[in-house]
């Protein structure tokens, strides 16, 4: 990781291995850089110290690979460890997994997004055996609200050594956000759920995983507007109808026979449907283009980074005017704290949903974090 005092007038003396003795969340290359950074760091040091005390809770997952996934954060000690994790499971640079490591750079992602159709391509499946992934409808409907990865894996009859949670954190976060925002209750009578999904990036190359919404929202017509600058202009307005789950490697599995699969979905989920619509641009610029019948029950912004991007300010103002529940996520608690400060400066209000740990965060640490805090995709949630 970078020295927290980088750019303080003198060049860094080497790698940042000298941690702050109090919070342990930031590191420095030298004593001089640590001293020069103190006036800025002292404002956050106690807060970061408290966040570091919750490390064990953040790292608590039921998976058999949990310790291996946590260790991937030590990039300086284990270069390319995320690649190693995927390679051991035979999924490195395959299908939707190719976007889960540093081998796939931003230019490749932009090019792929412009042309790649993960729903029709041979690369759009799980690349796992059928007993390791949710490639078809559930054996039984959801009897109660899922509250953990263990609950989900048990319901879907998936063994805890399966890595599918690395991709399923996208649809499971939607599911969880809909419940904590009480948006789910509004669908009881209409059986419709419209979501505005802000700032999608990597998940746009993993759309097949969103087929799991067929199981998570049985009997509901789910419509999601993906809106963000990462969507290429040539794909603006594109509509994608998900009528099946991502496929497995078993040639004789029902997921690899489209007509049978569609029939199975019709039986297990009744009138369930999932439609995704792509919109290029910033939300506050594109909102007026949306049809009135697409007014959202819920707004979701994954890994938002509100404090890092000034473009969020007019979007926050718009959401305040709309008076629609909005759930945001970020990689660590500190990012959420900074976002809450920005939101209060714009709206004059505190968060309606306090910062809380997402039980369906991605169970693998984010590499190259700016802090030594544990960082996971969709780690913490908060709402306005």
Coordinates of C-alpha atoms in Angstrom, one line a residue:
X1 CA 0.0 0.0 0.0
X2 CA 1.0 3.6 -0.4
X3 CA 2.5 5.8 2.3
X4 CA -0.2 7.9 3.9
X5 CA 2.2 10.8 3.9
X6 CA 3.0 10.6 0.2
X7 CA 3.4 13.9 -1.5
X8 CA 4.4 15.8 1.7
X9 CA 7.3 17.6 0.1
X10 CA 9.9 14.8 0.1
X11 CA 10.0 11.6 -1.8
X12 CA 9.0 8.3 0.0
X13 CA 11.9 6.4 1.4
X14 CA 10.5 3.0 0.4
X15 CA 7.5 0.8 1.0
X16 CA 5.0 1.8 3.7
X17 CA 5.7 -0.6 6.5
X18 CA 5.5 1.7 9.6
X19 CA 2.0 1.6 11.0
X20 CA 0.4 4.3 13.1
X21 CA 0.9 3.0 16.6
X22 CA -2.6 3.9 17.8
X23 CA -5.1 3.0 15.0
X24 CA -2.9 0.7 12.9
X25 CA -5.0 1.6 9.9
X26 CA -2.5 3.7 8.0
X27 CA 1.2 3.1 7.3
X28 CA 4.2 5.3 6.4
X29 CA 7.5 4.9 4.7
X30 CA 9.4 6.9 7.3
X31 CA 9.1 8.7 10.7
X32 CA 9.3 12.1 8.9
X33 CA 6.3 11.3 6.7
X34 CA 4.4 10.1 9.7
X35 CA 5.1 13.3 11.6
X36 CA 4.2 15.5 8.7
X37 CA 0.9 13.7 8.2
X38 CA -0.2 13.8 11.9
X39 CA -2.1 17.2 11.7
X40 CA -4.4 15.6 9.1
X41 CA -4.4 12.1 10.6
X42 CA -5.2 13.1 14.2
X43 CA -8.8 14.0 13.1
X44 CA -9.5 10.4 12.0
X45 CA -7.1 8.3 14.1
X46 CA -9.5 7.6 17.0
X47 CA -12.3 6.7 14.6
X48 CA -10.1 4.4 12.6
X49 CA -8.9 2.8 15.8
X50 CA -12.5 1.9 16.7
X51 CA -13.1 0.5 13.2
X52 CA -10.0 -1.7 13.4
X53 CA -11.4 -3.2 16.6
X54 CA -14.2 -4.7 14.5
X55 CA -11.8 -6.5 12.1
X56 CA -12.8 -10.0 13.4
X57 CA -16.5 -9.4 12.7
X58 CA -15.8 -8.1 9.2
X59 CA -13.7 -11.2 8.4
X60 CA -16.2 -13.7 9.8
X61 CA -17.5 -15.9 6.9
X62 CA -18.9 -19.5 7.0
X63 CA -16.9 -20.6 3.9
X64 CA -14.1 -23.2 4.1
X65 CA -12.0 -20.8 2.0
X66 CA -12.5 -17.8 4.4
X67 CA -8.9 -17.6 5.7
X68 CA -7.5 -17.9 2.2
X69 CA -9.7 -15.2 0.9
X70 CA -8.8 -12.9 3.8
X71 CA -5.1 -13.4 3.1
X72 CA -5.4 -12.0 -0.4
X73 CA -5.3 -8.6 1.1
X74 CA -1.6 -9.0 1.8
X75 CA -0.6 -8.1 -1.7
X76 CA 2.9 -7.1 -0.7
X77 CA 3.5 -10.6 0.8
X78 CA 1.4 -12.6 -1.7
X79 CA 1.5 -11.0 -5.2
X80 CA -1.3 -12.1 -7.4
X81 CA -3.1 -14.0 -4.6
X82 CA -6.5 -13.4 -6.0
X83 CA -5.4 -15.0 -9.3
X84 CA -4.0 -17.9 -7.3
X85 CA -7.3 -18.3 -5.5
X86 CA -9.2 -18.5 -8.8
X87 CA -6.5 -20.7 -10.5
X88 CA -6.8 -23.3 -7.7
X89 CA -10.5 -23.7 -8.5
X90 CA -10.0 -23.8 -12.3
X91 CA -11.9 -20.6 -13.0
X92 CA -9.1 -18.1 -13.5
X93 CA -9.8 -15.9 -16.6
X94 CA -12.9 -17.9 -17.5
X95 CA -16.4 -16.6 -18.1
X96 CA -17.7 -14.1 -15.5
X97 CA -14.6 -14.9 -13.4
X98 CA -12.2 -13.2 -15.8
X99 CA -13.2 -9.8 -14.3
X100 CA -12.3 -10.8 -10.7
X101 CA -8.6 -10.3 -10.9
X102 CA -5.9 -7.8 -12.0
X103 CA -5.3 -9.8 -15.2
X104 CA -8.2 -8.0 -16.7
X105 CA -7.3 -4.3 -16.9
X106 CA -9.6 -1.3 -17.4
X107 CA -9.0 -1.0 -21.1
X108 CA -9.9 -4.6 -21.7
X109 CA -13.0 -4.1 -19.5
X110 CA -14.1 -1.1 -21.6
X111 CA -13.6 -3.0 -24.8
X112 CA -15.4 -6.1 -23.5
X113 CA -18.3 -4.1 -22.2
X114 CA -18.8 -2.5 -25.7
X115 CA -19.1 -5.9 -27.4
X116 CA -19.4 -8.8 -24.9
X117 CA -22.8 -10.3 -24.3
X118 CA -22.4 -12.5 -21.2
X119 CA -25.9 -13.8 -21.5
X120 CA -25.5 -15.4 -24.9
X121 CA -21.8 -16.1 -25.1
X122 CA -20.3 -19.5 -24.2
X123 CA -18.4 -17.5 -21.5
X124 CA -21.5 -16.5 -19.7
X125 CA -21.8 -19.4 -17.3
X126 CA -20.4 -20.4 -13.9
X127 CA -17.6 -22.7 -15.3
X128 CA -18.3 -24.9 -12.3
X129 CA -20.0 -28.3 -11.9
X130 CA -23.7 -28.2 -11.3
X131 CA -23.5 -29.1 -7.6
X132 CA -21.4 -26.0 -6.9
X133 CA -23.6 -23.3 -8.4
X134 CA -27.3 -22.2 -8.6
X135 CA -27.8 -23.0 -12.2
X136 CA -31.5 -23.8 -11.9
X137 CA -34.4 -22.9 -9.7
X138 CA -34.4 -23.7 -6.0
X139 CA -35.8 -26.9 -4.6
X140 CA -38.0 -25.0 -2.2
X141 CA -39.2 -21.4 -2.1
X142 CA -37.8 -18.9 0.4
X143 CA -39.6 -19.6 3.7
X144 CA -38.2 -16.6 5.6
X145 CA -35.9 -13.6 4.9
X146 CA -32.3 -14.7 4.3
X147 CA -29.9 -13.1 6.7
X148 CA -26.5 -14.6 6.0
X149 CA -24.4 -16.4 3.4
X150 CA -24.9 -19.6 5.4
X151 CA -28.7 -19.2 5.1
X152 CA -28.4 -18.7 1.4
X153 CA -26.0 -21.6 0.7
X154 CA -28.2 -23.9 2.8
X155 CA -31.4 -22.8 0.9
X156 CA -29.7 -23.3 -2.5
X157 CA -28.1 -26.6 -1.4
X158 CA -24.6 -25.3 -2.3
X159 CA -21.5 -26.6 -0.4
X160 CA -19.6 -24.0 1.6
X161 CA -16.4 -24.6 -0.5
X162 CA -18.1 -23.2 -3.6
X163 CA -16.8 -19.7 -4.6
X164 CA -20.0 -18.5 -6.2
X165 CA -20.6 -15.9 -3.4
X166 CA -17.8 -13.9 -5.1
X167 CA -20.2 -13.1 -7.9
X168 CA -23.6 -13.5 -6.1
X169 CA -22.9 -10.6 -3.8
X170 CA -24.4 -8.4 -6.5
X171 CA -27.9 -9.9 -6.5
X172 CA -27.8 -10.8 -2.8
X173 CA -27.0 -7.2 -1.9
X174 CA -30.0 -6.1 -4.0
X175 CA -32.2 -8.6 -2.1
X176 CA -30.9 -7.5 1.3
X177 CA -31.3 -3.7 0.4
X178 CA -34.9 -4.3 -0.7
X179 CA -35.7 -5.8 2.7
X180 CA -33.9 -3.3 4.9
X181 CA -35.4 -0.4 2.9
X182 CA -38.9 -2.0 3.2
X183 CA -39.2 -1.7 -0.6
X184 CA -40.2 -5.4 -0.6
X185 CA -43.4 -4.6 1.2
X186 CA -44.5 -2.3 -1.6
X187 CA -44.4 -5.2 -4.1
X188 CA -46.8 -7.4 -2.2
X189 CA -49.9 -6.2 -4.0
X190 CA -48.5 -5.1 -7.3
X191 CA -45.9 -7.9 -7.6
X192 CA -43.6 -5.4 -9.3
X193 CA -40.3 -4.0 -8.1
X194 CA -38.5 -1.2 -10.0
X195 CA -34.9 -0.4 -8.9
X196 CA -32.6 2.3 -10.2
X197 CA -29.1 0.9 -9.9
X198 CA -26.5 3.7 -10.0
X199 CA -22.9 3.6 -11.1
X200 CA -22.5 -0.1 -12.2
X201 CA -19.0 -1.1 -13.5
X202 CA -17.6 -4.6 -13.1
X203 CA -21.0 -6.1 -12.6
X204 CA -22.0 -5.1 -16.1
X205 CA -19.6 -7.9 -17.3
X206 CA -21.2 -10.4 -14.9
X207 CA -24.9 -9.8 -15.7
X208 CA -25.6 -13.6 -16.0
X209 CA -25.2 -13.8 -12.2
X210 CA -28.2 -11.5 -11.8
X211 CA -30.4 -14.4 -13.0
X212 CA -30.4 -15.4 -9.4
X213 CA -33.0 -12.7 -8.8
X214 CA -35.5 -15.1 -10.4
X215 CA -35.1 -17.2 -7.2
X216 CA -34.8 -14.3 -4.7
X217 CA -37.9 -12.5 -5.8
X218 CA -40.4 -15.3 -6.6
X219 CA -43.6 -14.2 -8.4
X220 CA -42.3 -10.6 -8.8
X221 CA -41.6 -8.7 -12.0
X222 CA -38.2 -7.1 -11.3
X223 CA -37.1 -4.2 -13.5
X224 CA -33.6 -2.7 -12.9
X225 CA -32.4 0.4 -14.6
X226 CA -28.6 0.3 -14.7
X227 CA -27.5 3.9 -15.0
X228 CA -23.9 5.1 -15.1
X229 CA -21.0 6.5 -17.1
X230 CA -19.3 3.1 -17.4
X231 CA -22.1 2.0 -19.8
X232 CA -20.9 2.5 -23.4
X233 CA -22.9 5.0 -25.4
X234 CA -23.5 2.3 -28.0
X235 CA -25.3 0.2 -25.4
X236 CA -27.5 3.0 -24.1
X237 CA -31.1 1.9 -24.0
X238 CA -30.4 -1.8 -24.4
X239 CA -32.9 -4.0 -22.7
X240 CA -31.9 -7.5 -21.4
X241 CA -34.5 -10.0 -20.3
X242 CA -33.1 -12.6 -17.9
X243 CA -35.2 -15.8 -18.3
X244 CA -32.7 -18.3 -17.0
X245 CA -29.9 -18.9 -14.5
X246 CA -26.2 -18.8 -15.4
X247 CA -25.2 -22.2 -16.7
X248 CA -23.0 -24.9 -15.2
X249 CA -20.5 -27.3 -16.9
X250 CA -22.7 -30.4 -16.6
X251 CA -23.8 -31.2 -20.2
X252 CA -26.9 -33.1 -19.0
X253 CA -28.1 -30.4 -16.5
X254 CA -31.4 -28.7 -17.1
X255 CA -29.6 -25.3 -17.4
X256 CA -28.0 -26.3 -20.7
X257 CA -31.4 -27.1 -22.3
X258 CA -33.0 -23.7 -22.9
X259 CA -36.6 -24.9 -23.5
X260 CA -36.6 -27.2 -20.5
X261 CA -35.0 -24.5 -18.4
X262 CA -37.6 -21.9 -19.3
X263 CA -40.3 -24.4 -18.5
X264 CA -38.7 -25.1 -15.1
X265 CA -38.5 -21.4 -14.3
X266 CA -42.2 -21.0 -15.2
X267 CA -43.0 -23.8 -12.8
X268 CA -40.9 -22.7 -9.9
X269 CA -41.2 -18.9 -10.0
X270 CA -44.7 -18.5 -11.6
X271 CA -44.8 -14.9 -12.9
X272 CA -41.3 -14.0 -11.9
X273 CA -39.4 -12.0 -14.5
X274 CA -36.2 -9.9 -14.5
X275 CA -35.5 -7.1 -16.9
X276 CA -32.3 -5.1 -17.0
X277 CA -32.1 -1.8 -18.9
X278 CA -28.8 0.0 -19.6
X279 CA -28.6 3.8 -19.5
X280 CA -25.3 5.7 -20.2
X281 CA -24.5 8.8 -18.1
X282 CA -24.9 10.2 -14.6
X283 CA -28.2 9.7 -12.8
X284 CA -29.1 13.3 -12.3
X285 CA -28.6 13.9 -16.1
X286 CA -30.6 10.8 -17.2
X287 CA -33.4 10.7 -14.7
X288 CA -35.8 12.9 -16.8
X289 CA -35.4 10.5 -19.7
X290 CA -37.0 7.6 -17.8
X291 CA -40.6 6.9 -18.3
X292 CA -43.0 7.7 -15.6
X293 CA -43.9 4.1 -15.1
X294 CA -40.3 3.4 -14.3
X295 CA -40.4 5.5 -11.1
X296 CA -38.3 3.5 -8.6
X297 CA -39.4 1.7 -5.4
X298 CA -35.7 1.7 -4.5
X299 CA -32.4 3.3 -5.5
X300 CA -29.2 1.3 -5.0
X301 CA -25.7 2.5 -5.5
X302 CA -23.1 -0.2 -4.9
X303 CA -19.5 0.7 -3.9
X304 CA -20.6 4.3 -4.4
X305 CA -17.5 6.3 -3.2
X306 CA -19.7 9.4 -2.6
X307 CA -16.9 11.3 -0.9
X308 CA -14.5 10.7 -3.8
X309 CA -16.6 11.9 -6.7
X310 CA -18.1 15.5 -6.8
X311 CA -20.6 14.2 -9.4
X312 CA -22.5 12.6 -6.6
X313 CA -23.7 15.9 -5.1
X314 CA -26.4 16.8 -7.7
X315 CA -27.5 13.1 -7.6
X316 CA -27.9 13.3 -3.8
X317 CA -30.0 16.5 -4.2
X318 CA -32.2 14.7 -6.8
X319 CA -32.7 11.7 -4.6
X320 CA -33.7 14.0 -1.7
X321 CA -36.4 15.6 -4.0
X322 CA -37.6 12.2 -5.1
X323 CA -38.2 11.0 -1.6
X324 CA -37.4 7.4 -2.5
X325 CA -35.4 5.1 -0.2
X326 CA -31.8 4.9 -1.4
X327 CA -29.3 2.4 -0.2
X328 CA -25.6 2.9 -0.8
X329 CA -22.7 0.5 -0.1
X330 CA -18.9 1.0 0.1
X331 CA -15.8 -1.0 0.7
X332 CA -15.1 0.0 4.3
X333 CA -16.7 1.8 7.2
X334 CA -14.5 4.9 6.9
X335 CA -15.7 5.4 3.3
X336 CA -19.3 5.3 4.6
X337 CA -18.5 7.8 7.3
X338 CA -17.1 10.2 4.8
X339 CA -20.1 9.7 2.6
X340 CA -22.5 10.4 5.5
X341 CA -20.7 13.7 6.0
X342 CA -21.1 14.6 2.4
X343 CA -24.8 13.7 2.4
X344 CA -25.5 15.7 5.5
X345 CA -23.8 18.8 3.9
X346 CA -26.1 18.5 0.9
X347 CA -29.4 17.4 2.5
X348 CA -29.0 18.9 6.0
X349 CA -30.1 15.5 7.4
X350 CA -28.4 12.5 9.0
X351 CA -28.7 9.1 7.5
X352 CA -32.1 7.4 7.7
X353 CA -30.5 4.0 7.7
X354 CA -27.3 4.0 9.8
X355 CA -24.0 2.5 8.6
X356 CA -24.2 -1.3 9.0
X357 CA -22.4 -4.4 7.9
X358 CA -23.8 -6.1 4.8
X359 CA -24.2 -9.8 5.5
X360 CA -23.8 -10.4 1.8
X361 CA -20.6 -8.6 1.2
X362 CA -18.2 -10.2 -1.2
X363 CA -16.1 -12.7 0.9
X364 CA -12.7 -11.8 -0.5
X365 CA -10.7 -8.8 0.5
X366 CA -10.1 -6.0 -1.9
X367 CA -6.5 -5.7 -2.9
X368 CA -4.5 -2.5 -3.0
X369 CA -6.6 -0.7 -0.4
X370 CA -5.6 2.8 0.7
X371 CA -6.1 1.7 4.3
X372 CA -5.2 -1.3 6.4
X373 CA -8.9 -1.6 7.3
X374 CA -10.5 -4.8 5.9
X375 CA -12.1 -3.8 2.6
X376 CA -14.7 -5.9 0.8
X377 CA -16.9 -5.2 -2.2
X378 CA -20.4 -4.1 -0.9
X379 CA -19.0 -4.3 2.7
X380 CA -21.1 -1.7 4.5
X381 CA -24.6 -0.3 3.8
X382 CA -26.3 3.0 4.7
X383 CA -29.3 4.8 3.4
X384 CA -31.2 8.1 3.0

